[in-house]
Coordinates of C-alpha atoms in Angstrom, one line a residue:
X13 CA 91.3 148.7 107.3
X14 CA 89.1 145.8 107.0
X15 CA 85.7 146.3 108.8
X16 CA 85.6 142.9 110.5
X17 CA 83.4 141.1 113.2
X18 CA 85.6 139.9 116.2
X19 CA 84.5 136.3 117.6
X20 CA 85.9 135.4 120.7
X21 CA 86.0 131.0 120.6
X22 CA 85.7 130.0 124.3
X23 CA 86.1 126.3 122.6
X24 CA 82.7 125.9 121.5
X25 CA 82.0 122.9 118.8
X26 CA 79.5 125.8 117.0
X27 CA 82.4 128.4 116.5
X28 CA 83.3 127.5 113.0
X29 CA 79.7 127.9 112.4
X30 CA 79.2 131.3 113.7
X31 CA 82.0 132.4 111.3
X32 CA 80.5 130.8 108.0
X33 CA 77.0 132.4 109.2
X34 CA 78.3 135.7 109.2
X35 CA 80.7 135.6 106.2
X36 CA 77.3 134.2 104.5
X37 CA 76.0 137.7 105.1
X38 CA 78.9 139.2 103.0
X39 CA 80.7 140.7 106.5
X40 CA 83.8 139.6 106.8
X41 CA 85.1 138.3 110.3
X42 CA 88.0 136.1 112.3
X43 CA 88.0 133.8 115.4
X44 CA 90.6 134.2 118.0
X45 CA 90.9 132.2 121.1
X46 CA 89.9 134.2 124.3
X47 CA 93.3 134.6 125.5
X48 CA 94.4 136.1 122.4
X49 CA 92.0 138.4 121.5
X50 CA 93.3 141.8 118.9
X51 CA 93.6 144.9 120.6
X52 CA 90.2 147.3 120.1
X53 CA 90.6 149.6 117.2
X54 CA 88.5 150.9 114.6
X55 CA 87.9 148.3 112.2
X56 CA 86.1 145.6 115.2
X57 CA 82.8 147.1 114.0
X58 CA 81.1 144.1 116.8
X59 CA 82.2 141.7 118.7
X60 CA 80.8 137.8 119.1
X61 CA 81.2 135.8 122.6
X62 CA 80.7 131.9 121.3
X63 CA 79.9 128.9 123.6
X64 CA 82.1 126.5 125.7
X65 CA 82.1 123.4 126.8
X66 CA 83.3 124.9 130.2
X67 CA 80.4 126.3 132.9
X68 CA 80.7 129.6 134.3
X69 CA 80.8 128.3 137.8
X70 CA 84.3 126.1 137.1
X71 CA 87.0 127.9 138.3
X72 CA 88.9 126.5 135.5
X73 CA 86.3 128.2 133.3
X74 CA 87.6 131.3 130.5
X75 CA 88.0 134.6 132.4
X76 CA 88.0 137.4 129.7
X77 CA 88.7 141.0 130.1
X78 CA 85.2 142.8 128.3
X79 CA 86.6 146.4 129.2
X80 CA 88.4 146.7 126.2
X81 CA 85.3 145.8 124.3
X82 CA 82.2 146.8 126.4
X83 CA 80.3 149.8 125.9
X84 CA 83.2 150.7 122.6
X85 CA 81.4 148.1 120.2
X86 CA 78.4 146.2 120.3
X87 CA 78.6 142.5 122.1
X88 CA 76.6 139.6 121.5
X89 CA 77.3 137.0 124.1
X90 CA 76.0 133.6 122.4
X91 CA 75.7 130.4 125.7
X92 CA 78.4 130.6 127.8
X93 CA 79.0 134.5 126.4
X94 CA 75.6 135.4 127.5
X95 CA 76.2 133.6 130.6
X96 CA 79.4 135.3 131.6
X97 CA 78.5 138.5 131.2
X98 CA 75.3 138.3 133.3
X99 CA 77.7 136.4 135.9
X100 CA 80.1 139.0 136.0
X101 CA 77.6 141.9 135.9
X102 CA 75.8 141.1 139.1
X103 CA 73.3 138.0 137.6
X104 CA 73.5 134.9 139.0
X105 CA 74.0 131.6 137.0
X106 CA 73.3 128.4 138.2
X107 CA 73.0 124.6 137.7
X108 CA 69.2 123.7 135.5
X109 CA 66.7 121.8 137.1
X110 CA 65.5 121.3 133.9
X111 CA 68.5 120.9 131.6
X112 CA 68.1 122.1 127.6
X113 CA 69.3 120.1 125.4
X114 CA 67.9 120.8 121.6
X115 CA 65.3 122.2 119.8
X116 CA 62.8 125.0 122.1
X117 CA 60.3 127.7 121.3
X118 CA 61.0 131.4 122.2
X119 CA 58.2 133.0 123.8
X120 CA 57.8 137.0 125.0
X121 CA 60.0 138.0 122.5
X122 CA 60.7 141.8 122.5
X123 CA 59.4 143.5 118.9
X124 CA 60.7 146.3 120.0
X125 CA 64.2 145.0 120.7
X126 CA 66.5 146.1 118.0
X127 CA 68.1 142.0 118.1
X128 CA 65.0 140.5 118.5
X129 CA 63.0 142.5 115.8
X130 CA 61.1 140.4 113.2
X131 CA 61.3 137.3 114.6
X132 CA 58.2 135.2 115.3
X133 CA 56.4 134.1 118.4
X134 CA 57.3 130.7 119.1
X135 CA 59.9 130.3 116.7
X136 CA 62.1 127.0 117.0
X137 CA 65.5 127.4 118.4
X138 CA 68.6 125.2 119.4
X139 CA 70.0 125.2 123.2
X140 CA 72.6 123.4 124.5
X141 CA 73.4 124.8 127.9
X142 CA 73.7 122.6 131.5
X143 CA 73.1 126.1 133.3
X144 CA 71.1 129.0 133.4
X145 CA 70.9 132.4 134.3
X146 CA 68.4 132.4 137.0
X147 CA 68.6 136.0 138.2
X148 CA 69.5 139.3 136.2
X149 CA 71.1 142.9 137.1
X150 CA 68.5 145.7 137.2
X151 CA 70.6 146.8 134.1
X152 CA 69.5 143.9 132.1
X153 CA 66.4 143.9 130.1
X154 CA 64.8 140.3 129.0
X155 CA 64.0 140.2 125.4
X156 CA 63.0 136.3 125.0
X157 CA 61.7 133.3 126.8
X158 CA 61.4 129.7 126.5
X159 CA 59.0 127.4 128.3
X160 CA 61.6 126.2 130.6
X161 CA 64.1 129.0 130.6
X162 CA 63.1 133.0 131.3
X163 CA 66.2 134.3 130.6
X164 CA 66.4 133.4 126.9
X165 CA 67.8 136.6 126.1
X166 CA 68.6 139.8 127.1
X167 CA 69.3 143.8 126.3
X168 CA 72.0 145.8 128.6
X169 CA 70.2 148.8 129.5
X170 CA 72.4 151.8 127.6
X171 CA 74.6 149.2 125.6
X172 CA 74.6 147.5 122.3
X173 CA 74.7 144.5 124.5
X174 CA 73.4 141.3 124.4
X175 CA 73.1 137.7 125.4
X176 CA 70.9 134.9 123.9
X177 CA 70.9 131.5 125.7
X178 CA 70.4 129.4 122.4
X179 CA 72.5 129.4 119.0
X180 CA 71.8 131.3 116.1
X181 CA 74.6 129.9 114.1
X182 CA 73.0 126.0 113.7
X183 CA 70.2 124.9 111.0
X184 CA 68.0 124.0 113.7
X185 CA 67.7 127.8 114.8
X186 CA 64.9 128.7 111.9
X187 CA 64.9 132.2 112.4
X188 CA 69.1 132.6 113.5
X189 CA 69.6 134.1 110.3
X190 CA 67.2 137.0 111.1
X191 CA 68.9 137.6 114.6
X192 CA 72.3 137.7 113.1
X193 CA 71.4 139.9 110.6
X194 CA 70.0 142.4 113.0
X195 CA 73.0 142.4 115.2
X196 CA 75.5 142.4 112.5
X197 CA 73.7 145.1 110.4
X198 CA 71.3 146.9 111.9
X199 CA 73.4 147.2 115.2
X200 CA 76.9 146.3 114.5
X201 CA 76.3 149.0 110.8
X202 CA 78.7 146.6 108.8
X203 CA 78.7 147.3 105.2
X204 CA 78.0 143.8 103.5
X205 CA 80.9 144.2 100.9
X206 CA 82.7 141.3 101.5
X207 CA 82.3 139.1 98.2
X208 CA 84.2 136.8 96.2
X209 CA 85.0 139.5 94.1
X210 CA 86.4 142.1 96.7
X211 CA 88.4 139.2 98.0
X212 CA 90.1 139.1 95.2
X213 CA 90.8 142.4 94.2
X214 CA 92.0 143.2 97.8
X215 CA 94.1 139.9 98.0
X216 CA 95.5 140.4 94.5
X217 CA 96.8 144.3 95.8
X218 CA 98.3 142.8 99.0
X219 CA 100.2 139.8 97.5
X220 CA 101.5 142.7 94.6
X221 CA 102.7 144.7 98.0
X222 CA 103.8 141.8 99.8
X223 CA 106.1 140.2 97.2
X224 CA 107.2 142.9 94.7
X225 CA 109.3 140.9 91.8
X226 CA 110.2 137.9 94.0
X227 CA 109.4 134.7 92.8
X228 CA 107.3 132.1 93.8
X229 CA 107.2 128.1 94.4
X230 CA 104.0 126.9 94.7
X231 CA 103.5 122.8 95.1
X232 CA 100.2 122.3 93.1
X233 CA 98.5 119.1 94.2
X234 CA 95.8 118.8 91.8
X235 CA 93.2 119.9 94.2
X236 CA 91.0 123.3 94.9
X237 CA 92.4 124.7 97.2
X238 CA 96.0 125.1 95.6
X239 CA 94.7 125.2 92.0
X240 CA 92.8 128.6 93.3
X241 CA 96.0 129.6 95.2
X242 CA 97.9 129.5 92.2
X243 CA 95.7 131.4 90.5
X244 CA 95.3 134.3 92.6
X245 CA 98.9 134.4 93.1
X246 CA 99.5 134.5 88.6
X247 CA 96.8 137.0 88.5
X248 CA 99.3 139.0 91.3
X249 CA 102.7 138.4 89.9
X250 CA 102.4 136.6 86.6
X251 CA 105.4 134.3 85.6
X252 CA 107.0 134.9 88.6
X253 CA 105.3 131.9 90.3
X254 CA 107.1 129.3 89.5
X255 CA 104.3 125.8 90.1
X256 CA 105.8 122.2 91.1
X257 CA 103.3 119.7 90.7
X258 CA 105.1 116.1 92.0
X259 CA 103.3 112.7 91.3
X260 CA 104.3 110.4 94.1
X261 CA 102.5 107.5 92.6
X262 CA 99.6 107.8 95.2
X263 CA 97.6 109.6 92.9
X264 CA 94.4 108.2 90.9
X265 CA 94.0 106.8 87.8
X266 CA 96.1 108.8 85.2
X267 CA 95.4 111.7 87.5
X268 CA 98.9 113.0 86.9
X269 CA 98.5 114.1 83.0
X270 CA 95.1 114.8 82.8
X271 CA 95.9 117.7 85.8
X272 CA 99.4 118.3 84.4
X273 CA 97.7 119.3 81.0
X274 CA 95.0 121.1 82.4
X275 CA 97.1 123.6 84.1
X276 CA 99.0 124.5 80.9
X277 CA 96.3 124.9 79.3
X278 CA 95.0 127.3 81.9
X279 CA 98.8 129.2 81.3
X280 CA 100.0 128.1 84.7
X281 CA 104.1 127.8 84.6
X282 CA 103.5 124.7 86.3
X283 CA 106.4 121.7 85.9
X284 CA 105.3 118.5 86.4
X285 CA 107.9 115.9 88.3
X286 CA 107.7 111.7 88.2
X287 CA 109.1 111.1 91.8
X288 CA 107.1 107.7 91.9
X289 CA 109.8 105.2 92.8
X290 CA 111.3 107.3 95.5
X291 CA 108.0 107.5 97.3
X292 CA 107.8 103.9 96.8
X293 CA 110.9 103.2 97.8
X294 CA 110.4 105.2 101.4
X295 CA 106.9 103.7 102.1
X296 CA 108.1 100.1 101.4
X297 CA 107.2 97.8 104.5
X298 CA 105.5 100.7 106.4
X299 CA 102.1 99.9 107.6
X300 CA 101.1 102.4 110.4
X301 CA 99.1 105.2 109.1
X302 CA 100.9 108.0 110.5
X303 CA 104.4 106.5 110.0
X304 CA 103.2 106.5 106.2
X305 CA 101.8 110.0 106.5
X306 CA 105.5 111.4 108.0
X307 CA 107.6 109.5 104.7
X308 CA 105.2 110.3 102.2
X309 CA 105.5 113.8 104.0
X310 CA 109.6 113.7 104.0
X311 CA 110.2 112.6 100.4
X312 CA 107.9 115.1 99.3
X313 CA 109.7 118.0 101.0
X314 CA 113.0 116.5 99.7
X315 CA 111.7 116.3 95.7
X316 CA 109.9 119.6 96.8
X317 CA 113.4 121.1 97.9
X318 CA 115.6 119.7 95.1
X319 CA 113.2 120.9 92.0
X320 CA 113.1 124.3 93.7
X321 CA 116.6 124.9 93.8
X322 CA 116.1 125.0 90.4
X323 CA 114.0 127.6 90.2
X324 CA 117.0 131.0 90.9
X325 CA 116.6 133.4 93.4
X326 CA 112.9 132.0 94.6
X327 CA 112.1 134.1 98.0
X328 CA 108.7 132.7 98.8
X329 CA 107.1 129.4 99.1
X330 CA 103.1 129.6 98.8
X331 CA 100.6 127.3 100.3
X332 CA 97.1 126.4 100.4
X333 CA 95.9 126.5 103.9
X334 CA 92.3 127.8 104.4
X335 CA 90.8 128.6 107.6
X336 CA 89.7 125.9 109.5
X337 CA 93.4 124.4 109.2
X338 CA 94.4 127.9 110.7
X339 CA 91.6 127.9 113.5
X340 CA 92.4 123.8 114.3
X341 CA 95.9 124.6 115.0
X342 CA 95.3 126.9 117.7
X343 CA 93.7 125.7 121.2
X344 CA 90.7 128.0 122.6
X345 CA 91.1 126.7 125.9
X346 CA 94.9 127.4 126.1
X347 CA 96.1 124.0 126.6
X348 CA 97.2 121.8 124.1
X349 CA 95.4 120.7 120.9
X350 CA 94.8 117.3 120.3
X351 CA 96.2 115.5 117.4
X352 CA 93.9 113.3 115.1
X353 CA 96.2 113.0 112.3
X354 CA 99.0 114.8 110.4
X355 CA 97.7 117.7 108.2
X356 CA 99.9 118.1 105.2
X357 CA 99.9 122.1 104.8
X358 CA 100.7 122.2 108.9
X359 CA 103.7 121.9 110.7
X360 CA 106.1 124.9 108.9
X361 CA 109.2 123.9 106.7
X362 CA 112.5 122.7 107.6
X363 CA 115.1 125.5 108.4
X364 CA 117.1 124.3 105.6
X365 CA 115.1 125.7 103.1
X366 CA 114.8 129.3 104.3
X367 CA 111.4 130.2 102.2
X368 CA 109.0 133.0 103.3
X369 CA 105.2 131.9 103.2
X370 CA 102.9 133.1 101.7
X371 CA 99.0 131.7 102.2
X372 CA 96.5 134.0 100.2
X373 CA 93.7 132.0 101.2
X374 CA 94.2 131.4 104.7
X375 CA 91.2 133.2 105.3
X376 CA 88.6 131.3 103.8
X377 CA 86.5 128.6 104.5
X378 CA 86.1 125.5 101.5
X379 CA 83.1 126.8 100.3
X380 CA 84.4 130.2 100.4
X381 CA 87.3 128.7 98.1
X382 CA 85.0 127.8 95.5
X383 CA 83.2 130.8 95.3
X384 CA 86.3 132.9 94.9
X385 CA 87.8 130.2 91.9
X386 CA 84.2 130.8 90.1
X387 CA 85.0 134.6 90.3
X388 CA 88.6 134.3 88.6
X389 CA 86.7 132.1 85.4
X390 CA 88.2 128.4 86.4
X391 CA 86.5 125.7 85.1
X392 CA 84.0 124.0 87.1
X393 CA 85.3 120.5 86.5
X394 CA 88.6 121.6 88.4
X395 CA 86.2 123.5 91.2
X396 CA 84.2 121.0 91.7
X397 CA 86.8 118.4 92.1
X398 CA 86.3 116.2 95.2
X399 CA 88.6 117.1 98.4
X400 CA 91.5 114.6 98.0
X401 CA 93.5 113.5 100.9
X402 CA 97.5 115.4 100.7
X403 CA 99.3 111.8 101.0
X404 CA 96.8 110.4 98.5
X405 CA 96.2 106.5 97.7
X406 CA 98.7 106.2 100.3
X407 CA 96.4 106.4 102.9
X408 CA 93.6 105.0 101.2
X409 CA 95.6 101.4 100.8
X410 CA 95.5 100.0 104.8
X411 CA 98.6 98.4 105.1
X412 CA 102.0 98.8 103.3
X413 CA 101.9 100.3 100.2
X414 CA 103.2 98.4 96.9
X415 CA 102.9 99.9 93.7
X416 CA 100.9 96.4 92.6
X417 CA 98.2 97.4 95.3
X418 CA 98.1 101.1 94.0
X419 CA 98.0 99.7 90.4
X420 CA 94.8 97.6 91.8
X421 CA 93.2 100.6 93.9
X422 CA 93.9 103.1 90.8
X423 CA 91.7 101.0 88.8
X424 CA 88.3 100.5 91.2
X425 CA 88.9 103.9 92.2
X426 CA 88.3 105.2 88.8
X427 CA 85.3 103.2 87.9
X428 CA 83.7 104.4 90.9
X429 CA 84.6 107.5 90.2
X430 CA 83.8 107.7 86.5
X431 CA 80.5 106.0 87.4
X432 CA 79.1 108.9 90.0
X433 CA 79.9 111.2 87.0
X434 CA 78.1 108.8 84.3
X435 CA 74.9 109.0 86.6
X436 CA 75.0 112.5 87.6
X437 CA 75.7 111.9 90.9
X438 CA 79.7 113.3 91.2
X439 CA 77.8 116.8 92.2
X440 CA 75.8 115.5 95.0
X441 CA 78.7 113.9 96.8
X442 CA 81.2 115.7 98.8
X443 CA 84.0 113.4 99.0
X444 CA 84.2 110.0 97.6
X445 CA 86.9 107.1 96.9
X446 CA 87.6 103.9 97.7
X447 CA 89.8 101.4 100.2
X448 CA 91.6 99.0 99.7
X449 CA 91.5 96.6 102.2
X450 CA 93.6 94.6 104.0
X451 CA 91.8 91.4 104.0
X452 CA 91.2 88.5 101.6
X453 CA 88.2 87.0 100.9
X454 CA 86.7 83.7 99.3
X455 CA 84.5 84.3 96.1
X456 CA 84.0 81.7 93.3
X457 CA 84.1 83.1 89.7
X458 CA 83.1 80.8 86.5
X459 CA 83.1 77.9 89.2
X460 CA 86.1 78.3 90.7
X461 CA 87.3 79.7 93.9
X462 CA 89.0 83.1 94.4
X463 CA 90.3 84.0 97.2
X464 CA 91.1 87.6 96.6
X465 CA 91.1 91.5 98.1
X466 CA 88.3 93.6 99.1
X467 CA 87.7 97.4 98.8
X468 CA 85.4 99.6 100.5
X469 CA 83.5 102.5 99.0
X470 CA 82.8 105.7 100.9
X471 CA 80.9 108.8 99.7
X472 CA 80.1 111.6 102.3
X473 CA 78.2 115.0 102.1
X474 CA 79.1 117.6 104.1
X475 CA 79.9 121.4 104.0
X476 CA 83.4 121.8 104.9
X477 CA 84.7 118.5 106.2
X478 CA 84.1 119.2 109.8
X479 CA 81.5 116.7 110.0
X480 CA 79.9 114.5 107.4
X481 CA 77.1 112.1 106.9
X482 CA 77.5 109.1 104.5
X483 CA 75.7 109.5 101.3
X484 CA 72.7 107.3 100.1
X485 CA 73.5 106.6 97.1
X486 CA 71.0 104.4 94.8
X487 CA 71.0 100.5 95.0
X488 CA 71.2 100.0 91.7
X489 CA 74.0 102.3 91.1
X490 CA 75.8 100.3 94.1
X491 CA 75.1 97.1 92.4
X492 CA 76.2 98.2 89.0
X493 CA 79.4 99.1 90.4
X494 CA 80.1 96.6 92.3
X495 CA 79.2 94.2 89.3
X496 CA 82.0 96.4 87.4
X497 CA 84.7 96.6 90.1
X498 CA 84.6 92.6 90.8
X499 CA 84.7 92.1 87.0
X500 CA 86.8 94.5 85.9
X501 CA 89.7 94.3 88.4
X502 CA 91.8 91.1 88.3
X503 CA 92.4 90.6 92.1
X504 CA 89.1 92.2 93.7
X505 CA 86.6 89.8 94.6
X506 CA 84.4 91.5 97.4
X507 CA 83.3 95.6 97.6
X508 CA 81.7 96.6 100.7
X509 CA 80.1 100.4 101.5
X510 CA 81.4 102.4 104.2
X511 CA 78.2 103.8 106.3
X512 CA 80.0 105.8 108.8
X513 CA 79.5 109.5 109.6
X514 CA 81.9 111.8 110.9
X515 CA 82.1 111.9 114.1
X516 CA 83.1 109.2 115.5
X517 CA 84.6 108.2 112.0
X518 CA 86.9 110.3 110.1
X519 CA 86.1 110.1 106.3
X520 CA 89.1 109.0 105.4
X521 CA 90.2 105.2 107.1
X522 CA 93.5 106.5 108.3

């Protein structure tokens, strides 16, 4: 079995990042809400308690059963998980006098303390905690301090226990690498053999197990995540995967044939499918965003449905869900999750069409995506393709859609696009695109007035999509796209930049 690192999410907003900081150490690991924690057995080599948004004192508050895991495998209680097990040991937690909220300075730190060890006196770390642990058992040991908080961290006498107050997992945390490292290695003895490469020599065997000579339908979209799918899944069963790639008209600029050769040239058994003018048809008058989302959803599970009844005898339907669409679909806290928009791999398929699935990179985070595609030999002008929304223009258009406003959007789109590339900048941006708008404008062109649409441009960095920063991009590359779009495209008179981070914006409008 696996060796694996167990974290426990209590519904902290670090838990995500806990995960990519150990899987950064090559250790393989996997979230599970509280209430659903694995049985203990062999392969648990350590488990992680994350944060909460809860207090210890609220009644309403997570209530885990440790016995299963205490004193059988190390612990590492992070904020609320250090927290509760000092509560529930005999400690008392109460409300701060003086509440920490960012960056503080460990003091007293332990040398000696196997968690602790290498890490420097007054070393900057992150809190975020409304509480403290103001009293400890005699069992506990304290390992760290900060000016403000005593209890920083501490050792369980006669365990591989421990609780910190502050989080490891963030940037701010200079040194979290070194205590994460200690716990995970040094304590937890986790062999740091989870690579890119294992993945896919251990995925490969499994998805040979898994599916024997069945065959395959996988919907390619043009994007990473199911171009690397794909590709695991042909290294595992060869022809047998059958690939469906369906242009719905929402895609960019001659998008569809560029990707369409690219995968047959790669050796894919990919068939491509023009379903534009039904998608069209079923978006035609529809404004709302997530009434747009659910047809361009339907239509493409009906062309989906009908071009795989083509394919005789297919078993299996693959998919590219990674991780974080995995971990956002199940509530930490037990109650419901809440719904910001429609995700296009989630939801299941309709009973009619009686596929198994199969999702060989479920496991992995974006990042993690690309690192695997590398290590198979794909190019990196399809791995380093920008994320690219499942219902595509369609959501990138506000309003109803018309094929005359995709036509329009296709067309600044690209020289945006073909521009960051031009000036080197494609690389440096996480996610970019443009909107069309749903507004006129006046403009006056050659000494006439225009009265014309305006389209918004948005470039983000980020990591994994979770949260994002909008990227500042140079003025005169701005200006010489703008210059471009308004003179290039018959019917645009106005571009304005989209400054937004996410949160509170999502990086696409709708």
């Amino acid at each position: 079995m696996q060796e694996m690192i167990l974290i426990l999410d209590f519904g902290s907003q670090y838990t995500q990042l806990i995960a990519r900081r150990v899987r950064e150490l090559n250790v393989y690991c996997e979230i599970h809400p509280w209430n659903k924690a694995p049985e203990f057995n062999s392969s648990i080599k350590g488990v992680i308690l994350s944060g909460s948004p809860f207090s210890v004192l609220d009644s309403k508050s997570p209530q885990p059963d440790l016995n299963s895991f205490r004193g059988k495998t190390p612990l590492l209680g992070v904020c609320f998980g250090a927290q509760y097990m000092a509560n529930t040991s005999g400690g008392e937690v109460l409300p701060s006098e003086i509440r920490e909220y960012g960056r503080a300075h460990l003091s007293s730190i332990k040398e000696d303390c196997e968690l602790t060890h290498g890490m420097t006196e007054g070393t900057q770390v992150w809190m975020s905690h409304g509480d403290t642990i103001s009293s400890i058992p005699e069992s506990f040991d304290i390992i760290c301090s900060t000016e403000d908080v005593a209890v920083a961290g501490y050792k369980i006498k006669g365990e591989k226990s421990f609780g910190i107050q502050f989080h490891p997992e963030v940037y701010h945390t200079t040194e979290g690498k070194i205590l994460l490292e200690n716990f995970i290695v040094s304590i937890c003895q986790v062999s740091q053999t989870w690579t890119p490469g294992s993945f896919v020599d251990s995925t490969v065997k499994e998805l040979k197990e898994k599916i024997g000579n069945d065959k395959v339908i996988l919907g390619l979209s043009g994007g990473v995540d199911s171009s690397v799918a794909a590709f695991l899944l042909q290294k595992a069963i060869g022809d047998n995967l059958h690939c469906i790639f369906v242009d719905n008209g929402l895609l960019r600029k001659d998008e569809f044939e560029d990707v369409l050769d690219s995968y047959q040239h790669l050796g894919l058994n990919v068939k491509g499918v023009n379903a534009k003018e039904e998608f069209y048809s079923a978006l035609a008058g529809i404004s709302d965003p997530e009434k747009k989302r659910k047809a361009i959803g339907k239509v493409f599970i009906d062309v989906f449905d009908r071009e795989s009844h083509k394919v005789e005898n297919a078993t299996w339907l693959a998919q590219g869900t990674i991780y974080p669409d995995v971990i956002e679909s199940v509530s930490a806290t037990g109650g419901p999750s809440q719904t910001i928009k429609s995700h296009h791999n989630v939801g299941g398929l309709p009973d009619y069409m009686k596929l198994k699935i199969v999702e060989p990179l479920r496991l992995l985070f974006k990042d993690e995506v690309r690192r695997v595609g590398k290590s198979l030999g794909l190019p990196h002008e399809l791995l380093g393709r920008h994320p690219f929304p499942g219902p595509g223009l369609g959501i990138r258009i506000l309003g109803d859609i018309t094929e005359e406003k995709v036509l329009l959007l296709q067309q600044a789109d690209a020289i945006y696009i073909d521009a960051l590339k031009k000036y080197n900048l494609y690389d440096e941006v996480w996610q970019a695109g443009a909107i069309l708008l749903p507004v006129q404008s006046v403009g006056v062109m050659g000494d006439e007035r225009t009265y014309e649409k305006a389209v918004a441009l948005r470039a983000v960095s980020s990591t994994d999509g979770m949260t994002a920063d909008w990227s500042r991009l140079p003025y005169d590359f701005l200006a010489k796209v703008s210059n471009d779009i308004i003179n290039k495209v018959k019917g645009i008179n106005r571009v304005v930049l989209d400054i937004s981070s996410k949160p509170p914006a999502t990086i696409e409008w709708e």
